[in-house]
mmCIF file of C-alpha atoms in Angstrom:
data_model
loop_
_atom_site.group_PDB
_atom_site.id
_atom_site.type_symbol
_atom_site.label_atom_id
_atom_site.label_comp_id
_atom_site.label_asym_id
_atom_site.label_seq_id
_atom_site.Cartn_x
_atom_site.Cartn_y
_atom_site.Cartn_z
ATOM 1 C CA UNK A 1389 -16.749 3.391 2.789
ATOM 2 C CA UNK A 1390 -15.058 2.953 -0.574
ATOM 3 C CA UNK A 1391 -12.502 5.761 -0.461
ATOM 4 C CA UNK A 1392 -9.982 3.176 -1.772
ATOM 5 C CA UNK A 1393 -10.783 0.019 -3.763
ATOM 6 C CA UNK A 1394 -8.423 -2.454 -5.439
ATOM 7 C CA UNK A 1395 -8.661 -5.905 -7.012
ATOM 8 C CA UNK A 1396 -6.396 -8.713 -8.115
ATOM 9 C CA UNK A 1397 -9.148 -10.423 -10.110
ATOM 10 C CA UNK A 1398 -10.007 -12.949 -7.398
ATOM 11 C CA UNK A 1399 -10.512 -10.558 -4.483
ATOM 12 C CA UNK A 1400 -11.762 -6.992 -4.142
ATOM 13 C CA UNK A 1401 -10.580 -4.973 -1.151
ATOM 14 C CA UNK A 1402 -12.312 -1.849 0.133
ATOM 15 C CA UNK A 1403 -10.891 0.570 2.693
ATOM 16 C CA UNK A 1404 -13.936 1.117 4.890
ATOM 17 C CA UNK A 1405 -12.511 4.038 6.910
ATOM 18 C CA UNK A 1406 -13.680 4.460 10.505
ATOM 19 C CA UNK A 1407 -15.115 0.979 11.012
ATOM 20 C CA UNK A 1408 -16.088 -0.254 14.448
ATOM 21 C CA UNK A 1409 -16.592 -3.752 15.784
ATOM 22 C CA UNK A 1410 -16.947 -4.495 19.481
ATOM 23 C CA UNK A 1411 -14.456 -7.076 20.716
ATOM 24 C CA UNK A 1412 -12.224 -6.923 17.641
ATOM 25 C CA UNK A 1413 -9.653 -4.704 19.347
ATOM 26 C CA UNK A 1414 -10.756 -1.645 17.407
ATOM 27 C CA UNK A 1415 -12.107 1.721 18.442
ATOM 28 C CA UNK A 1416 -14.636 4.037 16.783
ATOM 29 C CA UNK A 1417 -11.718 5.785 15.030
ATOM 30 C CA UNK A 1418 -10.244 2.538 13.707
ATOM 31 C CA UNK A 1419 -10.172 1.486 10.101
ATOM 32 C CA UNK A 1420 -10.773 -1.822 8.452
ATOM 33 C CA UNK A 1421 -10.526 -3.287 4.989
ATOM 34 C CA UNK A 1422 -13.375 -5.415 3.683
ATOM 35 C CA UNK A 1423 -12.455 -8.323 1.418
ATOM 36 C CA UNK A 1424 -14.906 -9.691 -1.170
ATOM 37 C CA UNK A 1425 -14.514 -12.731 -3.430
ATOM 38 C CA UNK A 1426 -16.559 -14.545 -6.066
ATOM 39 C CA UNK A 1427 -18.326 -17.888 -5.855
ATOM 40 C CA UNK A 1428 -18.421 -20.544 -8.591
ATOM 41 C CA UNK A 1429 -21.297 -18.653 -10.279
ATOM 42 C CA UNK A 1430 -19.299 -15.416 -10.429
ATOM 43 C CA UNK A 1431 -21.352 -13.745 -7.691
ATOM 44 C CA UNK A 1432 -19.492 -11.451 -5.303
ATOM 45 C CA UNK A 1433 -19.804 -12.117 -1.562
ATOM 46 C CA UNK A 1434 -18.335 -10.843 1.705
ATOM 47 C CA UNK A 1435 -15.166 -12.824 2.453
ATOM 48 C CA UNK A 1436 -13.426 -11.299 5.494
ATOM 49 C CA UNK A 1437 -12.956 -8.056 7.440
ATOM 50 C CA UNK A 1438 -9.336 -7.068 8.148
ATOM 51 C CA UNK A 1439 -8.411 -4.955 11.169
ATOM 52 C CA UNK A 1440 -4.792 -3.842 10.861
ATOM 53 C CA UNK A 1441 -2.946 -3.186 14.098
ATOM 54 C CA UNK A 1442 0.297 -1.274 14.395
ATOM 55 C CA UNK A 1443 2.189 0.806 16.900
ATOM 56 C CA UNK A 1444 -0.004 -0.786 19.562
ATOM 57 C CA UNK A 1445 -3.334 0.337 18.102
ATOM 58 C CA UNK A 1446 -5.603 0.156 15.085
ATOM 59 C CA UNK A 1447 -6.095 3.879 14.553
ATOM 60 C CA UNK A 1448 -5.223 5.620 11.310
ATOM 61 C CA UNK A 1449 -5.007 2.835 8.723
ATOM 62 C CA UNK A 1450 -6.773 5.020 6.199
ATOM 63 C CA UNK A 1451 -4.089 5.474 3.540
ATOM 64 C CA UNK A 1452 -3.751 3.562 0.277
ATOM 65 C CA UNK A 1453 -4.358 -0.195 -0.130
ATOM 66 C CA UNK A 1454 -2.901 -2.750 -2.551
ATOM 67 C CA UNK A 1455 -3.422 -6.434 -3.357
ATOM 68 C CA UNK A 1456 -1.494 -8.974 -5.439
ATOM 69 C CA UNK A 1457 -0.109 -12.495 -5.235
ATOM 70 C CA UNK A 1458 -1.733 -13.393 -1.878
ATOM 71 C CA UNK A 1459 -0.640 -10.146 -0.194
ATOM 72 C CA UNK A 1460 -2.656 -7.150 0.964
ATOM 73 C CA UNK A 1461 -0.904 -3.922 2.015
ATOM 74 C CA UNK A 1462 -2.767 -1.330 4.099
ATOM 75 C CA UNK A 1463 -1.154 2.077 4.624
ATOM 76 C CA UNK A 1464 -1.278 3.485 8.123
ATOM 77 C CA UNK A 1465 0.322 6.154 10.290
ATOM 78 C CA UNK A 1466 3.988 5.820 9.273
ATOM 79 C CA UNK A 1467 3.744 2.105 8.562
ATOM 80 C CA UNK A 1468 2.152 -0.457 6.282
ATOM 81 C CA UNK A 1469 0.289 -3.510 7.593
ATOM 82 C CA UNK A 1470 0.820 -6.670 5.536
ATOM 83 C CA UNK A 1471 -1.783 -9.434 5.366
ATOM 84 C CA UNK A 1472 -1.046 -12.738 3.650
ATOM 85 C CA UNK A 1473 -3.483 -15.413 2.544
ATOM 86 C CA UNK A 1474 -2.740 -18.524 4.608
ATOM 87 C CA UNK A 1475 -3.182 -22.157 3.546
ATOM 88 C CA UNK A 1476 -6.649 -22.335 5.135
ATOM 89 C CA UNK A 1477 -7.883 -19.375 3.066
ATOM 90 C CA UNK A 1478 -7.807 -16.683 5.763
ATOM 91 C CA UNK A 1479 -6.066 -13.330 5.494
ATOM 92 C CA UNK A 1480 -3.767 -12.894 8.515
ATOM 93 C CA UNK A 1481 -1.598 -9.931 9.484
ATOM 94 C CA UNK A 1482 2.024 -11.057 9.249
ATOM 95 C CA UNK A 1483 4.106 -7.868 9.282
ATOM 96 C CA UNK A 1484 4.215 -4.133 9.749
ATOM 97 C CA UNK A 1485 6.625 -2.397 7.385
ATOM 98 C CA UNK A 1486 8.449 0.788 8.382
ATOM 99 C CA UNK A 1487 10.797 3.035 6.396
ATOM 100 C CA UNK A 1488 14.460 2.655 7.341
ATOM 101 C CA UNK A 1489 14.825 6.428 7.622
ATOM 102 C CA UNK A 1490 11.582 7.144 9.495
ATOM 103 C CA UNK A 1491 10.174 9.251 6.646
ATOM 104 C CA UNK A 1492 6.781 10.851 7.123
ATOM 105 C CA UNK A 1493 3.754 9.887 5.079
ATOM 106 C CA UNK A 1494 5.002 6.314 4.571
ATOM 107 C CA UNK A 1495 2.188 4.271 3.020
ATOM 108 C CA UNK A 1496 0.402 7.190 1.345
ATOM 109 C CA UNK A 1497 0.664 5.253 -1.933
ATOM 110 C CA UNK A 1498 1.168 1.508 -2.462
ATOM 111 C CA UNK A 1499 1.656 -0.965 -5.292
ATOM 112 C CA UNK A 1500 2.485 -4.688 -5.356
ATOM 113 C CA UNK A 1501 3.349 -6.952 -8.256
ATOM 114 C CA UNK A 1502 4.607 -10.468 -7.610
ATOM 115 C CA UNK A 1503 7.356 -10.352 -5.014
ATOM 116 C CA UNK A 1504 8.075 -6.625 -5.348
ATOM 117 C CA UNK A 1505 6.302 -3.672 -3.739
ATOM 118 C CA UNK A 1506 6.806 0.070 -3.943
ATOM 119 C CA UNK A 1507 5.631 2.321 -1.123
ATOM 120 C CA UNK A 1508 5.363 6.079 -1.552
ATOM 121 C CA UNK A 1509 5.531 8.859 1.007
ATOM 122 C CA UNK A 1510 4.833 12.536 1.213
ATOM 123 C CA UNK A 1511 8.507 13.243 1.936
ATOM 124 C CA UNK A 1512 10.143 12.814 -1.479
ATOM 125 C CA UNK A 1513 11.076 9.139 -1.194
ATOM 126 C CA UNK A 1514 9.776 5.828 -2.457
ATOM 127 C CA UNK A 1515 10.721 2.495 -0.909
ATOM 128 C CA UNK A 1516 11.143 -0.829 -2.672
ATOM 129 C CA UNK A 1517 10.397 -3.978 -0.669
ATOM 130 C CA UNK A 1518 10.963 -7.535 -1.860
ATOM 131 C CA UNK A 1519 9.333 -10.713 -0.562
ATOM 132 C CA UNK A 1520 12.153 -13.027 0.525
ATOM 133 C CA UNK A 1521 12.185 -16.835 0.577
ATOM 134 C CA UNK A 1522 11.066 -16.830 4.237
ATOM 135 C CA UNK A 1523 7.850 -15.016 3.291
ATOM 136 C CA UNK A 1524 8.922 -11.666 4.781
ATOM 137 C CA UNK A 1525 8.912 -8.303 3.035
ATOM 138 C CA UNK A 1526 12.341 -6.649 3.323
ATOM 139 C CA UNK A 1527 13.301 -3.111 2.343
ATOM 140 C CA UNK A 1528 15.663 -3.314 -0.609
ATOM 141 C CA UNK A 1529 16.129 0.257 -1.827
ATOM 142 C CA UNK A 1530 15.108 3.848 -1.156
ATOM 143 C CA UNK A 1531 14.683 6.079 -4.195
ATOM 144 C CA UNK A 1532 14.810 9.832 -3.661
ATOM 145 C CA UNK A 1533 13.323 12.493 -5.831
ATOM 146 C CA UNK A 1534 15.586 13.483 -8.723
ATOM 147 C CA UNK A 1535 16.781 17.074 -8.276
ATOM 148 C CA UNK A 1536 15.641 17.016 -4.636
ATOM 149 C CA UNK A 1537 13.642 20.178 -3.955
ATOM 150 C CA UNK A 1538 12.434 20.379 -7.558
ATOM 151 C CA UNK A 1539 10.146 17.368 -7.029
ATOM 152 C CA UNK A 1540 7.720 18.052 -4.225
ATOM 153 C CA UNK A 1541 5.336 15.209 -3.491
ATOM 154 C CA UNK A 1542 7.557 12.626 -5.193
ATOM 155 C CA UNK A 1543 5.933 9.318 -4.218
ATOM 156 C CA UNK A 1544 2.392 10.707 -4.016
ATOM 157 C CA UNK A 1545 1.364 7.952 -6.432
ATOM 158 C CA UNK A 1546 3.127 4.707 -7.354
ATOM 159 C CA UNK A 1547 2.611 1.624 -9.476
ATOM 160 C CA UNK A 1548 4.692 -1.364 -10.487
ATOM 161 C CA UNK A 1549 4.368 -4.057 -13.121
ATOM 162 C CA UNK A 1550 6.799 -6.531 -14.697
ATOM 163 C CA UNK A 1551 9.969 -4.849 -13.500
ATOM 164 C CA UNK A 1552 8.910 -1.259 -14.171
ATOM 165 C CA UNK A 1553 7.993 1.049 -11.300
ATOM 166 C CA UNK A 1554 6.452 4.460 -11.898
ATOM 167 C CA UNK A 1555 6.451 7.174 -9.261
ATOM 168 C CA UNK A 1556 4.325 10.305 -9.491
ATOM 169 C CA UNK A 1557 5.455 13.775 -8.428
ATOM 170 C CA UNK A 1558 2.447 16.080 -8.880
ATOM 171 C CA UNK A 1559 4.313 19.102 -7.509
ATOM 172 C CA UNK A 1560 7.250 18.823 -9.908
ATOM 173 C CA UNK A 1561 8.436 22.013 -11.589
ATOM 174 C CA UNK A 1562 11.278 22.071 -14.053
ATOM 175 C CA UNK A 1563 12.724 25.360 -15.200
ATOM 176 C CA UNK A 1564 12.197 27.861 -12.401
ATOM 177 C CA UNK A 1565 11.011 27.294 -8.824
ATOM 178 C CA UNK A 1566 8.649 30.285 -9.009
ATOM 179 C CA UNK A 1567 6.700 28.765 -11.880
ATOM 180 C CA UNK A 1568 3.540 26.768 -11.250
ATOM 181 C CA UNK A 1569 3.990 23.036 -10.742
ATOM 182 C CA UNK A 1570 3.260 20.947 -13.808
ATOM 183 C CA UNK A 1571 3.851 17.483 -12.334
ATOM 184 C CA UNK A 1572 5.925 14.558 -13.562
ATOM 185 C CA UNK A 1573 6.146 10.773 -13.535
ATOM 186 C CA UNK A 1574 9.466 8.975 -13.108
ATOM 187 C CA UNK A 1575 10.009 5.411 -14.359
ATOM 188 C CA UNK A 1576 12.488 2.911 -12.894
ATOM 189 C CA UNK A 1577 13.412 -0.489 -14.267
ATOM 190 C CA UNK A 1578 13.712 -3.088 -11.576
#
């Protein structure tokens, strides 16, 4: 419990890792995300438990999580489950996002700001998704590691805010491939 926590100021989400609830379509190896909110006195309370389902099951949604603008992203095995806050105040799963090229590690790192999201992988790519006018997240661009093999783990960490996306590459090495990795962060204006 608590291996990933995020907030948007109104809600706090916690990746509970290996949750189990009989009758919820989950198994003992399933994962859930617990959502908390505040009451009018500023006291935090349990709001809702989210059980992402993808590829026909709920197993493996133990990657990164993100929340912003009425959207929660939960990274899973090669996909990202998207929950949106509906008009009655419930979080409902609306989509499962997949990389257009089938890259491995998709959803290892996540960030959302407004109608733009960046999703990192462990395979040297990061994916930009935009929320369209129909309320669906659509892949807009794939960004590959600059210099290719010189940037192992490009996409291991990501963040985005006000048109600037940053993508971490902790295995980056610059001058010579036999030197120890020193890491790097790459910034993109969007």
